[in-house]
Amino acid sequence: MDSPQAVQLGPRKKRPRQMGTSGASIPHDVRFRDLVLFILEKKMGTTRRAFLMDLARRKGFRVENELSDSVTHIVAENNTGSDVLEWLQLQNIKASSELELLDISWLTECMRAGKPVEMMGRHQLVVRRNSSLSSVPGSQNGPAAVQRISQYACQRRTTLNNYNQVFTDAFDILAENDEFRENEVSCLAFMRAASVLKSLPFPIISMKDTEGIPCLGDKTKCVIEGIIEDGESSEAKAVLNDERYKSFKLFTSVFGVGLKTAEKWFRMGYRTLSEIKSDKSLKFTQMQKAGFLYYEDLVSRVSRPEAEAVSMLVKEAVVAFLPDALVTMTGGFRRGKMTGHDVDFLITSPEATEDEEQQLLHKVTDFWRQQGLLLYCDIIESTFEKFKQPSRKVDALDHFQKCFLILKLHHGRVHREKSSEQEGKSWKAIRVDLVMCPYDRWAFALLGWTGSRQFERDLRRYATHERKMMLDNHALYDKTKRMFLEAESEEEIFAHLGLDYIEPWERNA
Ligand code: CTP
Ligand code: MN
Ligand code: MN
């Protein structure tokens, strides 16, 4: 991590003055006319500031001596975003939303490049978002330039570019441990904290950086503080060494094993999978049998080329029975992830009759069975009702017809850069989820199955608490208007909810 403190440009010690006046130097040609810089003296000092101003000017940047309306970029050193905003307020200057507040690291990189470099999250001192993202009812509005980070993941853009992985990894572990111990409140707190940190466009370097960030309580702040001090979390480290956590993690890594079964096996004193497999008195479900049988393949994650190969397989089979069907890869892969624990697909058809719709998953899986590709298959029939109001639950199960599968993917179907064949085995077992939905519910199902889980939870929470609407994977209901709101695309659903559209790859909350 490049901390701003590590960056040093030029002398900090006093130097003999080269020019008559400190600020107004010899005119240099301005090469970059779109930018007008102002360098903050606070915590930087006069000499260093003068040196940096001169250097920037020599490189063709326009640098102002005084802060004026024409300034577009304020550069500061050893200041947080709130420090700079405080300073601006003291000067009685209202920071317009156009004004960029940047760390010295941005200027350093510009100087090195000899031209303006792209402003990345790590350079930005305040989190700036579209104004509508800040219009959370009930939230107090800070200074004009600071857009409050929403407590709802559906009002944040969370790409896979995570600047705070040290913290979020620890929170993910702590949340999982709470899940295993059924500490729901604490689990949710850690999940929300991880989620909000994943959305930050900068790394947290000091506790000051956490100011104004929602979803961080005393407990989570304590963990952050520990990591800032020691570079790792003692709490997360303790969990990783905990017997119960280790066992639950191992047991639930078997397809078909949930918390209840893990708990049972843990209580029976089991700590390894081989102990469990060799206990002849234990009864396993079909799912668990398949889970043990294909364990190695299923724990090794699905790569994107493998997911693409599965996609071909699914599309070929689906279109053979319903030529007009639409097949969309959903889940983590739609959010841009490079690997997944499974591959998820949503299927719909504009023309199919109800019967044809209900038959499709049966036909497709029968077809694979005949080809010897179906290693496991569990079809759940639809319980979907057209006029039923969306569920109130945040983690509601959906009612569409679906199937949980394990498919045999032949290596020949995967375009791989390097061949790393396992000896003697020319295929890999892959977990695949297929969901079939009525054509008019496609947008809702797509939104619901794209995830992430945290993003979905917060969409529903937002709909309920901020809009008096009910959203689930099937429909959106407006309680004030007492009517269902229809949608043909995800964009329309966001619009109904009064939310800015968040792209799938920005939903990695
Ligand atoms: N989902 C759902 N109902 C279920 C299962 C899943 O609505 N019964 C949704 C969840 O919102 C989830 C998405 O479908 O985000 C995909 O689920 P899953 O495959 O479990 O998660 P991914 O995000 O795809 O993660 P991974 O890469 O580990 O598969
Ligand atoms: Mn998935
Ligand atoms: Mn899935």
PDB file of N, CA, C and O in Angstrom, residues 47 66 72 96 108 213-214 223 246 288 293 386 388 398 408 460 469 480 483 507:
ATOM      1  N   THR A  47       7.426  26.310   2.410  1.00  0.00           N
ATOM      2  CA  THR A  47       8.546  26.003   1.528  1.00  0.00           C
ATOM      3  C   THR A  47       8.204  24.875   0.581  1.00  0.00           C
ATOM      4  O   THR A  47       8.405  24.960  -0.627  1.00  0.00           O
ATOM      5  N   GLU A  66      -3.888  31.803  -4.890  1.00  0.00           N
ATOM      6  CA  GLU A  66      -5.025  31.940  -3.979  1.00  0.00           C
ATOM      7  C   GLU A  66      -6.136  31.006  -4.436  1.00  0.00           C
ATOM      8  O   GLU A  66      -6.245  30.697  -5.617  1.00  0.00           O
ATOM      9  N   THR A  72     -10.062  24.101  -9.912  1.00  0.00           N
ATOM     10  CA  THR A  72     -10.810  22.862 -10.138  1.00  0.00           C
ATOM     11  C   THR A  72     -10.308  21.724  -9.237  1.00  0.00           C
ATOM     12  O   THR A  72     -11.034  20.794  -8.952  1.00  0.00           O
ATOM     13  N   SER A  96     -17.810  23.636  -4.343  1.00  0.00           N
ATOM     14  CA  SER A  96     -18.810  23.202  -5.313  1.00  0.00           C
ATOM     15  C   SER A  96     -18.613  21.713  -5.559  1.00  0.00           C
ATOM     16  O   SER A  96     -17.547  21.158  -5.280  1.00  0.00           O
ATOM     17  N   THR A 108       1.987  13.889  -7.191  1.00  0.00           N
ATOM     18  CA  THR A 108       3.273  13.202  -7.358  1.00  0.00           C
ATOM     19  C   THR A 108       3.260  12.363  -8.629  1.00  0.00           C
ATOM     20  O   THR A 108       4.202  12.380  -9.412  1.00  0.00           O
ATOM     21  N   ILE A 213     -18.466   7.363   7.727  1.00  0.00           N
ATOM     22  CA  ILE A 213     -18.847   6.144   7.019  1.00  0.00           C
ATOM     23  C   ILE A 213     -19.926   5.420   7.827  1.00  0.00           C
ATOM     24  O   ILE A 213     -19.730   5.161   9.014  1.00  0.00           O
ATOM     25  N   PRO A 214     -21.078   5.131   7.211  1.00  0.00           N
ATOM     26  CA  PRO A 214     -22.143   4.467   7.967  1.00  0.00           C
ATOM     27  C   PRO A 214     -21.827   2.991   8.187  1.00  0.00           C
ATOM     28  O   PRO A 214     -20.853   2.471   7.625  1.00  0.00           O
ATOM     29  N   VAL A 223     -12.007  -3.442  15.472  1.00  0.00           N
ATOM     30  CA  VAL A 223     -11.288  -4.365  14.586  1.00  0.00           C
ATOM     31  C   VAL A 223     -10.435  -3.573  13.587  1.00  0.00           C
ATOM     32  O   VAL A 223      -9.271  -3.899  13.347  1.00  0.00           O
ATOM     33  N   LYS A 246     -13.311 -23.899  12.394  1.00  0.00           N
ATOM     34  CA  LYS A 246     -12.598 -24.731  11.410  1.00  0.00           C
ATOM     35  C   LYS A 246     -13.465 -25.904  10.967  1.00  0.00           C
ATOM     36  O   LYS A 246     -13.542 -26.217   9.786  1.00  0.00           O
ATOM     37  N   GLN A 288     -25.760 -34.791  -0.218  1.00  0.00           N
ATOM     38  CA  GLN A 288     -24.493 -34.951   0.497  1.00  0.00           C
ATOM     39  C   GLN A 288     -23.634 -36.057  -0.111  1.00  0.00           C
ATOM     40  O   GLN A 288     -22.413 -35.924  -0.198  1.00  0.00           O
ATOM     41  N   LEU A 293     -18.816 -37.326  -3.150  1.00  0.00           N
ATOM     42  CA  LEU A 293     -18.303 -37.986  -4.345  1.00  0.00           C
ATOM     43  C   LEU A 293     -17.476 -37.033  -5.220  1.00  0.00           C
ATOM     44  O   LEU A 293     -16.426 -37.392  -5.737  1.00  0.00           O
ATOM     45  N   LYS A 386     -49.235 -15.639  -9.415  1.00  0.00           N
ATOM     46  CA  LYS A 386     -49.229 -14.340 -10.105  1.00  0.00           C
ATOM     47  C   LYS A 386     -49.598 -13.151  -9.233  1.00  0.00           C
ATOM     48  O   LYS A 386     -49.010 -12.091  -9.342  1.00  0.00           O
ATOM     49  N   LYS A 388     -49.745 -12.876  -5.897  1.00  0.00           N
ATOM     50  CA  LYS A 388     -49.268 -12.848  -4.523  1.00  0.00           C
ATOM     51  C   LYS A 388     -48.367 -11.629  -4.308  1.00  0.00           C
ATOM     52  O   LYS A 388     -47.520 -11.321  -5.149  1.00  0.00           O
ATOM     53  N   ASP A 398     -37.171 -17.749  -3.411  1.00  0.00           N
ATOM     54  CA  ASP A 398     -38.099 -17.459  -4.489  1.00  0.00           C
ATOM     55  C   ASP A 398     -38.883 -18.691  -4.913  1.00  0.00           C
ATOM     56  O   ASP A 398     -38.595 -19.806  -4.506  1.00  0.00           O
ATOM     57  N   LYS A 408     -21.239 -32.743 -15.605  1.00  0.00           N
ATOM     58  CA  LYS A 408     -19.908 -33.226 -15.979  1.00  0.00           C
ATOM     59  C   LYS A 408     -19.436 -32.362 -17.149  1.00  0.00           C
ATOM     60  O   LYS A 408     -20.047 -32.374 -18.221  1.00  0.00           O
ATOM     61  N   ARG A 460     -34.216  -4.707  -0.905  1.00  0.00           N
ATOM     62  CA  ARG A 460     -35.518  -4.982  -0.274  1.00  0.00           C
ATOM     63  C   ARG A 460     -35.748  -4.092   0.932  1.00  0.00           C
ATOM     64  O   ARG A 460     -36.828  -3.575   1.150  1.00  0.00           O
ATOM     65  N   MET A 469     -42.600   0.133  -0.496  1.00  0.00           N
ATOM     66  CA  MET A 469     -42.840  -0.825  -1.573  1.00  0.00           C
ATOM     67  C   MET A 469     -42.324  -2.184  -1.132  1.00  0.00           C
ATOM     68  O   MET A 469     -41.520  -2.276  -0.214  1.00  0.00           O
ATOM     69  N   THR A 480     -48.540   2.235  -1.291  1.00  0.00           N
ATOM     70  CA  THR A 480     -49.308   3.482  -1.287  1.00  0.00           C
ATOM     71  C   THR A 480     -50.322   3.465  -2.426  1.00  0.00           C
ATOM     72  O   THR A 480     -51.494   3.771  -2.234  1.00  0.00           O
ATOM     73  N   MET A 483     -50.713  -1.126  -5.948  1.00  0.00           N
ATOM     74  CA  MET A 483     -50.626  -1.796  -7.248  1.00  0.00           C
ATOM     75  C   MET A 483     -49.242  -2.372  -7.513  1.00  0.00           C
ATOM     76  O   MET A 483     -48.261  -1.940  -6.907  1.00  0.00           O
ATOM     77  N   ARG A 507     -22.451  -4.187  -8.283  1.00  0.00           N
ATOM     78  CA  ARG A 507     -23.305  -4.741  -7.219  1.00  0.00           C
ATOM     79  C   ARG A 507     -22.555  -5.743  -6.365  1.00  0.00           C
ATOM     80  O   ARG A 507     -23.171  -6.605  -5.729  1.00  0.00           O
TER      81      ARG A 507
END
